[in-house]
Short mmCIF file of C-alpha atoms and ligand atoms in Angstrom, two decimals:
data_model
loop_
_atom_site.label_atom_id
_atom_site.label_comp_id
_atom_site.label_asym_id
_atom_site.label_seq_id
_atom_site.Cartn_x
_atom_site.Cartn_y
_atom_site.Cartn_z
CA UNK A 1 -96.87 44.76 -117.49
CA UNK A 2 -96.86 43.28 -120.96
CA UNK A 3 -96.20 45.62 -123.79
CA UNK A 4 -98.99 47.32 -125.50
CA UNK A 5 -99.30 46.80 -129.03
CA UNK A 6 -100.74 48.61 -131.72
CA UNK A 7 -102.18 47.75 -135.45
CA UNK A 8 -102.79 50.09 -138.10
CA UNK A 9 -106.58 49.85 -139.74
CA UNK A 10 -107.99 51.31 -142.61
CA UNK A 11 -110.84 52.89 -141.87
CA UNK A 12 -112.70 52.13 -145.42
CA UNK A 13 -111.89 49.02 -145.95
CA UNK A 14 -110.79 47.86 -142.24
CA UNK A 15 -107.15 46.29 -143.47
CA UNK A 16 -104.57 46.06 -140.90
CA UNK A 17 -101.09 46.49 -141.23
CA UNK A 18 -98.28 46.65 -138.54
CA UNK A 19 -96.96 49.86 -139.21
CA UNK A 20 -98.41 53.23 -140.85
CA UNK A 21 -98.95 53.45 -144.24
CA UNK A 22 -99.97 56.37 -146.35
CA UNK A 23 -102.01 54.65 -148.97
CA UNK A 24 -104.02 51.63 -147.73
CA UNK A 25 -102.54 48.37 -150.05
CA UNK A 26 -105.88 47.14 -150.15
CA UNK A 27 -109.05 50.03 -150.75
CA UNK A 28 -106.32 52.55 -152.30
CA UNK A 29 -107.74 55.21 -150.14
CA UNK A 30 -104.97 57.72 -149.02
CA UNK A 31 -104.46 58.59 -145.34
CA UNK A 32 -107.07 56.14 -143.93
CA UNK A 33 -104.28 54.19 -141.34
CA UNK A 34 -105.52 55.06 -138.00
CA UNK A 35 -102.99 53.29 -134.72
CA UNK A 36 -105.46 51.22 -132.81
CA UNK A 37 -104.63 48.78 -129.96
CA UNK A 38 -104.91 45.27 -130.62
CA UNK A 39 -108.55 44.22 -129.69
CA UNK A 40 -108.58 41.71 -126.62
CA UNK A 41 -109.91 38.55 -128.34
CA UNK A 42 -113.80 38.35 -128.32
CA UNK A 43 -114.99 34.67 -128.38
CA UNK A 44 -118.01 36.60 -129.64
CA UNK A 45 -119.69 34.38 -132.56
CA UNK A 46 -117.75 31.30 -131.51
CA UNK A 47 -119.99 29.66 -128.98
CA UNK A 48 -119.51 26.54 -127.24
CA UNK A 49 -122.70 25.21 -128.13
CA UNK A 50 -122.85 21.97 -125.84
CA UNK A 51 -121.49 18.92 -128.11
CA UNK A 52 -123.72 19.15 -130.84
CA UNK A 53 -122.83 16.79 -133.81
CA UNK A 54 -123.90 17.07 -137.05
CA UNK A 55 -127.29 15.72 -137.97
CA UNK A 56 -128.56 14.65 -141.40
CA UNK A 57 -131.05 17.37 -142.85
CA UNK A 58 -134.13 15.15 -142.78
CA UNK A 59 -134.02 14.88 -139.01
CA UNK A 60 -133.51 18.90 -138.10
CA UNK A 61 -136.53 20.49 -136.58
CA UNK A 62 -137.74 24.01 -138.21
CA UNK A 63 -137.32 26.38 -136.21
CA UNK A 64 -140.71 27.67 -134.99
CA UNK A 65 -140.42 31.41 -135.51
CA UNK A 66 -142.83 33.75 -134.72
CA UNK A 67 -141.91 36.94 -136.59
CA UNK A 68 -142.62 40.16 -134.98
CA UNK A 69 -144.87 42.91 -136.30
CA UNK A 70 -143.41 46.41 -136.49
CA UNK A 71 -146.58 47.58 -137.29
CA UNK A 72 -146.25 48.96 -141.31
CA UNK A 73 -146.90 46.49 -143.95
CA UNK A 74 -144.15 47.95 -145.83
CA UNK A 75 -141.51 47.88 -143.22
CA UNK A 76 -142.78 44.08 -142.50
CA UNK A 77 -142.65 42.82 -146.44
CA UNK A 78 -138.89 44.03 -146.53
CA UNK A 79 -138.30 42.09 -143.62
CA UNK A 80 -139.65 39.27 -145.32
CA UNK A 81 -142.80 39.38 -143.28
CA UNK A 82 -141.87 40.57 -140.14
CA UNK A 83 -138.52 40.61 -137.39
CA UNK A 84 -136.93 37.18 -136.59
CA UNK A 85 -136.43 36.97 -132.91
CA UNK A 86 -132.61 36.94 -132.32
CA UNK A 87 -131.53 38.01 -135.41
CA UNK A 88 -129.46 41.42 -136.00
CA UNK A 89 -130.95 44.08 -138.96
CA UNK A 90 -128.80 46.70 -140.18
CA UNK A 91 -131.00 49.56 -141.22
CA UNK A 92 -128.39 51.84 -143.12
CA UNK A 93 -129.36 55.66 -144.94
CA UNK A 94 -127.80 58.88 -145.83
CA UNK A 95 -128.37 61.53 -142.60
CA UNK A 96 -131.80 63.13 -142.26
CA UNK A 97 -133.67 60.61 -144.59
CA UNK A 98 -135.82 59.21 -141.54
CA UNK A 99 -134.12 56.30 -139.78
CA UNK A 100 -134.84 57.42 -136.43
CA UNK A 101 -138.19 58.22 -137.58
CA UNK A 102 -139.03 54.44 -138.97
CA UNK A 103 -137.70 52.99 -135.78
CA UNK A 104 -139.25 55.00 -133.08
CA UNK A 105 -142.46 54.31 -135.10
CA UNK A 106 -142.54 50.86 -135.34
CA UNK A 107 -140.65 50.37 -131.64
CA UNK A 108 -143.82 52.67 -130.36
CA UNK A 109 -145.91 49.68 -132.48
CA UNK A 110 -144.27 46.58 -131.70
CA UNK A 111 -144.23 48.05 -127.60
CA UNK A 112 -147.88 47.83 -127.68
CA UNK A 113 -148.03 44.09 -127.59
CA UNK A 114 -144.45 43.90 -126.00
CA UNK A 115 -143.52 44.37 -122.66
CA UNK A 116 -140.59 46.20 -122.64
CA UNK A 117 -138.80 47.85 -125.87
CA UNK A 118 -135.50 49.79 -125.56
CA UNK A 119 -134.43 52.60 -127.62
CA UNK A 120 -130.89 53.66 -127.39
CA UNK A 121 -129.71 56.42 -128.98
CA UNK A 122 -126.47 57.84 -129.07
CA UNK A 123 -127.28 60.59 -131.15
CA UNK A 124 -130.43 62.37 -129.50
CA UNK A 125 -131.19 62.86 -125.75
CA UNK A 126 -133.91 61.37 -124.19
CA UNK A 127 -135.51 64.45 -124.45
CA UNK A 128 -135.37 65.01 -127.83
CA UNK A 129 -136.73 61.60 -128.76
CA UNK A 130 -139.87 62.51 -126.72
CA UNK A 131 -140.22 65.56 -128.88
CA UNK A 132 -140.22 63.04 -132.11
CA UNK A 133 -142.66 61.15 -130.66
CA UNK A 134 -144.92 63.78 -129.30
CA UNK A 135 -144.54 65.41 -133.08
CA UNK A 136 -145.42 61.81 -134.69
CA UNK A 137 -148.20 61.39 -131.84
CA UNK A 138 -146.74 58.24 -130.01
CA UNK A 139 -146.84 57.82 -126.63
CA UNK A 140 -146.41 54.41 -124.90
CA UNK A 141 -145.81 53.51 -121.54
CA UNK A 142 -143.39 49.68 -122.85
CA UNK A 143 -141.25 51.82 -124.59
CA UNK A 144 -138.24 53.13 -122.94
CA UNK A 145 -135.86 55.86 -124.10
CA UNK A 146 -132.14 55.72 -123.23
CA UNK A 147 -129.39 57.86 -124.59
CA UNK A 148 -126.44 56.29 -123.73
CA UNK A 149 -123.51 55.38 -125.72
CA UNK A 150 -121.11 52.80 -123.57
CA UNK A 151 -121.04 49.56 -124.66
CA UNK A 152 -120.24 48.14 -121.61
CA UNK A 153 -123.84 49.86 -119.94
CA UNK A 154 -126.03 49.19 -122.86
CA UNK A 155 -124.85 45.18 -122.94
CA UNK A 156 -125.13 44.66 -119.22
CA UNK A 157 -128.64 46.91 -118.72
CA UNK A 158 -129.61 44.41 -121.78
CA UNK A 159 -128.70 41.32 -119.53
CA UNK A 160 -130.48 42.67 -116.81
CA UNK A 161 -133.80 44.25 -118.11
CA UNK A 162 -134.64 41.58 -121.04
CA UNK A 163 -136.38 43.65 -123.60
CA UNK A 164 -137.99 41.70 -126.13
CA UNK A 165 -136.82 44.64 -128.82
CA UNK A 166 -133.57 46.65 -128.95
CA UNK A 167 -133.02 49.54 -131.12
CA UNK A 168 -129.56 50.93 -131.33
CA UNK A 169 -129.08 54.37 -133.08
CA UNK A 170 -126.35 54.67 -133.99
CA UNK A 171 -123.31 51.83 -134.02
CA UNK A 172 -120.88 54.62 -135.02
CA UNK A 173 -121.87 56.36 -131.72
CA UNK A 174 -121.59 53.57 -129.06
CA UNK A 175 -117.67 52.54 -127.92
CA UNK A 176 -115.92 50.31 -125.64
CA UNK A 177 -114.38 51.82 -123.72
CA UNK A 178 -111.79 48.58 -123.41
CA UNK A 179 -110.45 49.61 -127.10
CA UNK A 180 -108.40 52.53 -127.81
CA UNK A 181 -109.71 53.91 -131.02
CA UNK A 182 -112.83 56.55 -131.11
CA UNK A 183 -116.48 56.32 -131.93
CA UNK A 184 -117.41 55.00 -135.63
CA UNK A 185 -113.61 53.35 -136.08
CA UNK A 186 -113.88 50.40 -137.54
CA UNK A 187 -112.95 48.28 -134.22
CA UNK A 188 -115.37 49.47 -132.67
CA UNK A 189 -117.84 49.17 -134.86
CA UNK A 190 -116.50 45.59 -135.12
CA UNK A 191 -116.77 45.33 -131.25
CA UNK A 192 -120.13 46.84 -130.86
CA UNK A 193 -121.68 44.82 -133.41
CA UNK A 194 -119.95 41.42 -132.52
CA UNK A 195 -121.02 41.95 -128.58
CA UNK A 196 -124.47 43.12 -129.83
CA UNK A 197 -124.91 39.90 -132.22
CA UNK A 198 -124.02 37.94 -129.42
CA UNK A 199 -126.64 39.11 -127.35
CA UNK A 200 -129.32 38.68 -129.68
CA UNK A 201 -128.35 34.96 -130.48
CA UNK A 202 -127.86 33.64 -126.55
CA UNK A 203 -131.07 36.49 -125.29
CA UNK A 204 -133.11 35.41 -128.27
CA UNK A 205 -133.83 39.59 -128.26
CA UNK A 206 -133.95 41.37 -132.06
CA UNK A 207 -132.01 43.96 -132.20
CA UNK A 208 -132.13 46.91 -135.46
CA UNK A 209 -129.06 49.08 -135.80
CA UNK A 210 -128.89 52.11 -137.45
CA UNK A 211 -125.38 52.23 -139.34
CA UNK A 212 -125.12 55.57 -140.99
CA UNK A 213 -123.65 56.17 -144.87
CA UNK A 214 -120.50 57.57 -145.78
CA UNK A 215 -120.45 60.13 -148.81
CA UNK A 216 -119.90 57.72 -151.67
CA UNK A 217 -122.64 56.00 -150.43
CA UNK A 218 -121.01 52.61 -148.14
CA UNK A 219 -121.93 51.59 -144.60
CA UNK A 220 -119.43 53.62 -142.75
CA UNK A 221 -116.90 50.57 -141.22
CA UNK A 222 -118.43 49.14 -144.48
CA UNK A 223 -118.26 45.10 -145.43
CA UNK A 224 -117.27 44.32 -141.61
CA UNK A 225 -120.68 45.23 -140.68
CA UNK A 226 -122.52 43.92 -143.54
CA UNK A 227 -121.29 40.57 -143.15
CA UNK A 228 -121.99 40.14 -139.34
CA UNK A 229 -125.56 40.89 -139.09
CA UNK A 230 -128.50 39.34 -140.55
CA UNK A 231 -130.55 41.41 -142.57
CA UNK A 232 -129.02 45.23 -143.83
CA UNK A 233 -131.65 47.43 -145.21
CA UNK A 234 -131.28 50.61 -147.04
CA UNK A 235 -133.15 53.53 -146.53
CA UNK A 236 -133.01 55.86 -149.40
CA UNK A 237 -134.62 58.82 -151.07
CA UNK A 238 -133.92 62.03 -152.26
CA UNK A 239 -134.05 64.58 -149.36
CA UNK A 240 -136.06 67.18 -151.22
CA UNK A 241 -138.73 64.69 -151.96
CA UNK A 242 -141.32 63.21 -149.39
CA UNK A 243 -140.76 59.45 -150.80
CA UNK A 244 -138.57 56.68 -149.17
CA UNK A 245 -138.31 53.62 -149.98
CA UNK A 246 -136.83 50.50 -147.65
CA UNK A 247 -135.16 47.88 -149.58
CA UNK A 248 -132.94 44.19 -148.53
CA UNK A 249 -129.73 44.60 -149.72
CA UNK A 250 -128.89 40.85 -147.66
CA UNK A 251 -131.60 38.90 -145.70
CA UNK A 252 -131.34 35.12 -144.55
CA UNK A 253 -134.88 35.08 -143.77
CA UNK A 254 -136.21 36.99 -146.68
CA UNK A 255 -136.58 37.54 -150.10
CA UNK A 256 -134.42 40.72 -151.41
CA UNK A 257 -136.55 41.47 -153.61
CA UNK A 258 -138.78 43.54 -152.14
CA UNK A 259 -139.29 47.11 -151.45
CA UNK A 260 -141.38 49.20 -148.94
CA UNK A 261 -142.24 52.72 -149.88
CA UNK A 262 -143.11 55.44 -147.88
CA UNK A 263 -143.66 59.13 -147.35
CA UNK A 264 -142.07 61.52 -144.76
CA UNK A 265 -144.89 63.86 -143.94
CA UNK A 266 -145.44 66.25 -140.99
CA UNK A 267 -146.46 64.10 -138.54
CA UNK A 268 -143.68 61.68 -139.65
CA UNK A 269 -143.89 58.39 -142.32
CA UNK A 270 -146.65 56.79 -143.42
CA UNK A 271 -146.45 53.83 -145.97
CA UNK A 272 -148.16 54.39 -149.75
CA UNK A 273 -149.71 51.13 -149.96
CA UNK A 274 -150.20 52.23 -154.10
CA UNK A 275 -146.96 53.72 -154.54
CA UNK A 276 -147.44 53.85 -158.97
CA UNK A 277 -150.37 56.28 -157.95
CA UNK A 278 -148.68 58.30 -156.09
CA UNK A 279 -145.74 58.56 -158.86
CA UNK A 280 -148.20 59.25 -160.90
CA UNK A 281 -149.96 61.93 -159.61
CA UNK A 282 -149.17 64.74 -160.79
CA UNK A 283 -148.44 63.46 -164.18
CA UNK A 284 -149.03 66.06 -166.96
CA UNK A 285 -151.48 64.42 -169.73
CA UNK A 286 -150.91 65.15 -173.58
CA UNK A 287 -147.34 66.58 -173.03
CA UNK A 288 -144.29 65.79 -175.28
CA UNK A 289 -141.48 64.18 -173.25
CA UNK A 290 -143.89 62.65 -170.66
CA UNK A 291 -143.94 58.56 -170.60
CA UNK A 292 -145.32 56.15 -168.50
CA UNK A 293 -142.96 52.97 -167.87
CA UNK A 294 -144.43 49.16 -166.55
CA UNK A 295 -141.21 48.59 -164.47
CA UNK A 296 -140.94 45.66 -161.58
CA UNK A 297 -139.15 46.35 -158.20
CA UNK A 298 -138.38 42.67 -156.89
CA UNK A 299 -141.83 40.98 -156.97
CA UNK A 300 -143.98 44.40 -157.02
CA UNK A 301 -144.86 46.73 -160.11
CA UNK A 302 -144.72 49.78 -160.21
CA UNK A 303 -145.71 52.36 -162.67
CA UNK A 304 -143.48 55.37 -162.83
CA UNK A 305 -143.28 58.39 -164.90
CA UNK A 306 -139.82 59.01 -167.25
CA UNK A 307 -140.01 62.33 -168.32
CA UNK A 308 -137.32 63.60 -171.06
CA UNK A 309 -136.28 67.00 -172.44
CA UNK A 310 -134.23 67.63 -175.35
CA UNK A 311 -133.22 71.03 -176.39
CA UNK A 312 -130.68 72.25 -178.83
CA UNK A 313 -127.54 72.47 -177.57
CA UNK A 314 -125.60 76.06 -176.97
CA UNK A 315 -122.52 74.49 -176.51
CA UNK A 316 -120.20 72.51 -178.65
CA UNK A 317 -120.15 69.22 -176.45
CA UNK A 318 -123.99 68.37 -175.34
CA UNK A 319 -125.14 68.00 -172.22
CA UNK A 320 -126.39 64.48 -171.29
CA UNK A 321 -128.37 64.22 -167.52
CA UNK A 322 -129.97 61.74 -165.73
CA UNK A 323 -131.98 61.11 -162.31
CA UNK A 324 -133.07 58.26 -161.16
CA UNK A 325 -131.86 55.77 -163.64
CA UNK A 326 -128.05 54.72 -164.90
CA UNK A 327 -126.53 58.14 -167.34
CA UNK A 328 -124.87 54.88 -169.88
CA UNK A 329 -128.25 53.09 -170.36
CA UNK A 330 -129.77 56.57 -171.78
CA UNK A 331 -126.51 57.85 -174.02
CA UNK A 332 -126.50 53.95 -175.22
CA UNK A 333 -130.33 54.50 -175.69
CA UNK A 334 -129.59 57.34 -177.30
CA UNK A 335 -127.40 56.22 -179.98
CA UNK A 336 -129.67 53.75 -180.69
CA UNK A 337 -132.26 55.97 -181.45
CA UNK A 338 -129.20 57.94 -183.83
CA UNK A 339 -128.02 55.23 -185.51
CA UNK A 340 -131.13 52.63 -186.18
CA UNK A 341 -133.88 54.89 -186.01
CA UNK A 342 -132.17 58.20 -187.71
CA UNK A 343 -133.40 60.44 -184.79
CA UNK A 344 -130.99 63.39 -185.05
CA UNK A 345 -129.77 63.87 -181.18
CA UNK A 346 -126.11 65.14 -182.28
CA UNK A 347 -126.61 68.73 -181.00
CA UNK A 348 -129.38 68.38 -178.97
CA UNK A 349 -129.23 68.03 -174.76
CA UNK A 350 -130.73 65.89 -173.39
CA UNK A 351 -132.26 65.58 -169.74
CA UNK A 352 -133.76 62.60 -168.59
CA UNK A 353 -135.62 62.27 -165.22
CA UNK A 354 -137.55 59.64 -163.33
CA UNK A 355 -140.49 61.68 -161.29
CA UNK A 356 -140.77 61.50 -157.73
CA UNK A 357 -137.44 60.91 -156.49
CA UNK A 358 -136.70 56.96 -157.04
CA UNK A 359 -134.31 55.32 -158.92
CA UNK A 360 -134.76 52.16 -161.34
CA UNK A 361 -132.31 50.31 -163.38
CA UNK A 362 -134.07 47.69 -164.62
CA UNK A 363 -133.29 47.40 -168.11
CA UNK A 364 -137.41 46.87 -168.95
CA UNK A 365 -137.27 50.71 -168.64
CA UNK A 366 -135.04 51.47 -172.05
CA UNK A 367 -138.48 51.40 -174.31
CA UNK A 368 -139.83 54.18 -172.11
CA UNK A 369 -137.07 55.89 -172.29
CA UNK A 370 -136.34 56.13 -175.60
CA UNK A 371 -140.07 57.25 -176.16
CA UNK A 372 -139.71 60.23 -173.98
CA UNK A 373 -136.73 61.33 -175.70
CA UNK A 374 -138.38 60.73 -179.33
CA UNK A 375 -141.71 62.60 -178.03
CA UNK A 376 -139.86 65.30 -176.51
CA UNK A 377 -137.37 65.92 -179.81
CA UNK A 378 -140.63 65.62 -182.12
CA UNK A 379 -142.18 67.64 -179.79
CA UNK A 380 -145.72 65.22 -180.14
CA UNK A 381 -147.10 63.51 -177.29
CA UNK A 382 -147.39 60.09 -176.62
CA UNK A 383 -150.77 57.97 -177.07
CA UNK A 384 -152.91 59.17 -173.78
CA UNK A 385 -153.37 56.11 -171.41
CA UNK A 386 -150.17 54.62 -172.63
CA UNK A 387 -148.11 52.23 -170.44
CA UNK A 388 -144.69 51.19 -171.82
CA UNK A 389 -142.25 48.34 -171.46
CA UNK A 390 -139.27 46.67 -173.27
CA UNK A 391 -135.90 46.39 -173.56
CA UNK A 392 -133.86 47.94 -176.50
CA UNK A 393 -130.73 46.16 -177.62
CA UNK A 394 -128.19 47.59 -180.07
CA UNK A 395 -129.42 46.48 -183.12
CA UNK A 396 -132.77 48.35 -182.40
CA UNK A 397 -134.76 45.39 -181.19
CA UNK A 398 -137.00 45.07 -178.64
CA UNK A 399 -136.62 42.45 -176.40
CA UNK A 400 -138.70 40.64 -173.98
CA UNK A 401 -139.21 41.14 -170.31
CA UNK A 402 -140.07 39.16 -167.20
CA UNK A 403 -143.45 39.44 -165.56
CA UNK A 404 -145.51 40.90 -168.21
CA UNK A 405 -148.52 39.82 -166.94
CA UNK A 406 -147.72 41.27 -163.71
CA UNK A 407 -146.79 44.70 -165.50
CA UNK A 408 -150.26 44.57 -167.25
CA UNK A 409 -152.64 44.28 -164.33
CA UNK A 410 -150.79 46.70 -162.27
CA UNK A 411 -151.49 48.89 -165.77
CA UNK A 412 -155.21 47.83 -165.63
CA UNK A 413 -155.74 48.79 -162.12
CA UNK A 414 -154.40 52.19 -162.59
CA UNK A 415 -156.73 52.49 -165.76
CA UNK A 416 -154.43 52.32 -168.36
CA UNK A 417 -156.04 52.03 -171.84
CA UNK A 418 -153.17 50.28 -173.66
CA UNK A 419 -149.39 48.69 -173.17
CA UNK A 420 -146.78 48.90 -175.55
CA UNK A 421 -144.96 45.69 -175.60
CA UNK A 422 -142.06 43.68 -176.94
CA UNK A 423 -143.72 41.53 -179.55
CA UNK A 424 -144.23 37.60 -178.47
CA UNK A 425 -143.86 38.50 -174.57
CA UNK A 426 -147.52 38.26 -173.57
CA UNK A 427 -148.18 34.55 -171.54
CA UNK A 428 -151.50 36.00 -170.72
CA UNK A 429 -153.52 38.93 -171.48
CA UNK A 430 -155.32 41.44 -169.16
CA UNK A 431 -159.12 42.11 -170.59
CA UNK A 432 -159.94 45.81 -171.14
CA UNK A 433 -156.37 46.46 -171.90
CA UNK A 434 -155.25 46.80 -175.81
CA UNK A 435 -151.63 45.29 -176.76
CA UNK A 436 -149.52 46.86 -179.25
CA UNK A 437 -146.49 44.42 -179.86
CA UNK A 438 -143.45 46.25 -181.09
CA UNK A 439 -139.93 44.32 -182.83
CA UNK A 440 -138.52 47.53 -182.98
CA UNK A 441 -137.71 50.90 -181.93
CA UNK A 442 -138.87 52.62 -184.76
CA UNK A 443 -142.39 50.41 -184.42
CA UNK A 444 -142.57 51.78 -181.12
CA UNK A 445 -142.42 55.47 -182.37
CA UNK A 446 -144.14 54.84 -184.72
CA UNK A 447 -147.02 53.24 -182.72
CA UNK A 448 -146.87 55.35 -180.19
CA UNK A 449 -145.80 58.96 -180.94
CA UNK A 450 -149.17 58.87 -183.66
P1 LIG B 1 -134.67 61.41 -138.93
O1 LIG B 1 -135.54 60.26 -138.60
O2 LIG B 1 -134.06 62.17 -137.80
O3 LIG B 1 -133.50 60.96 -139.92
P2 LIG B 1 -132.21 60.06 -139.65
O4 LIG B 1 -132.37 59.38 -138.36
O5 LIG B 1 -132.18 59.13 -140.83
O6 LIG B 1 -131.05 60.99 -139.68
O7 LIG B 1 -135.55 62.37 -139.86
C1 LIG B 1 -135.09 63.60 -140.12
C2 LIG B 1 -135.91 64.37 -141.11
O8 LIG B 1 -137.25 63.99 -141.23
C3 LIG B 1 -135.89 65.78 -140.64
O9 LIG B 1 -135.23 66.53 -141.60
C4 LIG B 1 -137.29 66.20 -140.48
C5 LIG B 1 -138.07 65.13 -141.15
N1 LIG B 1 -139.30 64.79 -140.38
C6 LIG B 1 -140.54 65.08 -140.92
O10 LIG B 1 -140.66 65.64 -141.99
N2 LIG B 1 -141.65 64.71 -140.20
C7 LIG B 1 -141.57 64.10 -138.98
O11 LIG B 1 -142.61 63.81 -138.39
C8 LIG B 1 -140.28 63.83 -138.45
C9 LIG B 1 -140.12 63.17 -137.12
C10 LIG B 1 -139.16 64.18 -139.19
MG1 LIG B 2 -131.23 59.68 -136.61
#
């Protein structure tokens, strides 16, 4: 018998090294070695694919796909209009945000027209699936429920049955049991999602796993997985609110652009097909500190409220918060506001918030910003039916954003009276809506906060 051998792989960052090492050379992270055995080789990926040459790129067919419908608009836009047959989607999210949810929702969807759809979980028994669904009202005779966790079962009951849609929840719960190392180590992640990639390609079957998220926020078994699959979605939200949203982070058959948005309600999600009026909703009117901001999520706009308080400070050092948007942008904002506009923030705090839970950094947001911080220290509200865009740079000016006249009619529809706008940025205007071009931050204040 030939000796066994073992490896030593980071479990962040998945380096290998031949013997144990207390701080991983690569990632940095401390006692992340774990011994594995060295993986029998997979020829997964590398296929033999029957003496094909290369052709010139006039002569190569398109492919004909026929995408398939998981039922929500949403979940099909972010897909980039729907699942490519024999491709792999990562669908990746903190614990408890609704993955499970999403997918037994659109597998119950997609098994109405299919004949056969397979969800695997690894993480719920059968039993408590059929609880979700009763609670979310599915029932559907083409979709079968399987908790089962060994590779080896799930790849050949694949082989046999055919399913024309495979749902695997979660890769850190299925293993091999040919490897050595545990559940959710990074060869076996490797190993599930290699054999699982290869059976979408030579089945032609979609498959969606469900990868879960470590604390700071990576895929666990991180960039391995990300590279190998097709499409990796995020799922995010914050827990406490009912809003989700579904965004590409990679997709080579789709735009990344764009964003799905949903709500978690009691008898599970539903998509908000006008997500800027739900952020809106319960948006107080004539109140100091409350701003409405024009932003743009890929190719959608969205209106969103910023809301800002700023209180003097009890402490020496102030207190500077933010949710939803990037804590550097608002203190840079902020000394903007100090130095070129003479807004005294020295010993005031300053909390800065982004209603309903979602989180923008596009820099079109600054203007809006800065207004709800200047109407909340002056304690005067903004103009009513006010809808604000613009960046701010550090000299105080206002500078010009992309797809104004997007912003605008997404303003319009929402019946917004007037936009406050970085002078020289409108290509076309929106009737019934009044411009106010600003140069600067204190022409913005002083425009707006009236
Ligand atoms: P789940 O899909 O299990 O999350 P994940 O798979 O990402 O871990 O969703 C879990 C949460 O969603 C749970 O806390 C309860 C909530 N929920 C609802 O509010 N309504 C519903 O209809 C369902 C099924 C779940
Ligand atoms: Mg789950």
């Amino acid at each position: 018998m030939s000796k066994q051998k073992y490896k030593y792989v980071c479990q962040q960052c998945s380096y290998e090294a031949s013997r144990w090492l207390g701080k991983c050379p690569e990632c940095g992270a401390w006692n992340s070695l774990v011994e594995e055995t060295i993986e029998k080789k997979t020829v997964a990926g590398i296929q033999k694919n029957g003496g094909v040459r290369p052709e010139p790129l006039a002569q190569i067919k398109p492919l004909g796909v026929e995408r398939l419908d998981l039922g929500m608009a949403e979940f099909n836009r972010v897909l980039g209009g729907g699942l490519v047959p024999g491709t792999v989607v990562l669908l990746a999210g903190d614990p408890g945000i609704g993955k499970s949810t999403l997918l037994l929702q659109s597998a119950s969807y997609a098994a109405q027209k299919l004949n056969k759809v397979f969800y695997i979980s690894g993480e719920e028994s059968a039993q408590q699936i059929k609880m979700r669904a009763a609670r979310v009202g599915l029932d559907n005779s083409n979709l079968w429920l399987w908790s089962e966790t060994d590779l080896d079962a799930i790849e050949a009951e694949i082989r046999e049955s055919l399913p024309s849609l495979v749902i695997v929840d979660s890769i850190q719960t299925i293993y091999s049991a040919e490897l050595n190392s545990g559940p959710g180590s990074v060869s076996q992640i490797r190993e599930g999602t290699t054999r699982l990639l290869n059976l979408a390609k030579t089945l032609n079957i979609p498959v969606i796993i469900v990868g879960h998220v470590t604390k700071d926020g990576m895929i666990a078994g991180p960039r391995v997985l990300e590279h190998m699959v097709d499409t990796v979605l995020y799922f995010e939200g914050e827990r406490h609110y009912q809003y989700r949203i579904l965004r590409a982070i990679k997709n080579r058959f789709g735009s990344t652009f764009e964003l799905g948005v949903f709500e978690m309600k009691n008898e599970g999600l539903t998509e908000v097909t006008n997500p800027s009026q739900a952020f809106l909703a319960e948006r107080p009117l004539f109140s100091p500190g409350s701003v409405v901001a024009a932003c743009m999520e890929g190719s959608r706009p969205l209106l969103v409220e910023i809301q800002a308080l700023v209180s003097q400070s009890s402490f020496g050092q102030p207190r500077r918060m933010t949710t939803g948007t990037d804590n550097n942008r608002v203190n840079l904002i902020m000394a903007v506001l100090e130095k070129r506009v003479g807004l005294n923030l020295n010993f005031q705090d300053a909390y800065v918030n982004i209603v309903g839970g979602i989180k923008i950094l596009e820099p079109a947001l600054d203007l809006s910003i800065a207004l709800a911080i200047a109407s909340s220290l002056k304690n005067t509200p903004c103009l009513s039916g006010l809808a604000v865009m613009g960046e701010i740079g550090l000299t105080g000016e206002i500078r010009g954003v992309p797809y104004v006249y997007k912003r605008l009619q997404e303003a319009k529809k929402l019946g917004f009276k007037c936009c406050l706008l970085p002078a020289g940025n409108v290509e076309e205007k929106v009737s019934g809506l009044e411009l106010l071009e600003v140069k600067t931050v204190r022409e913005a204040i002083d425009a707006a906060l009236a």
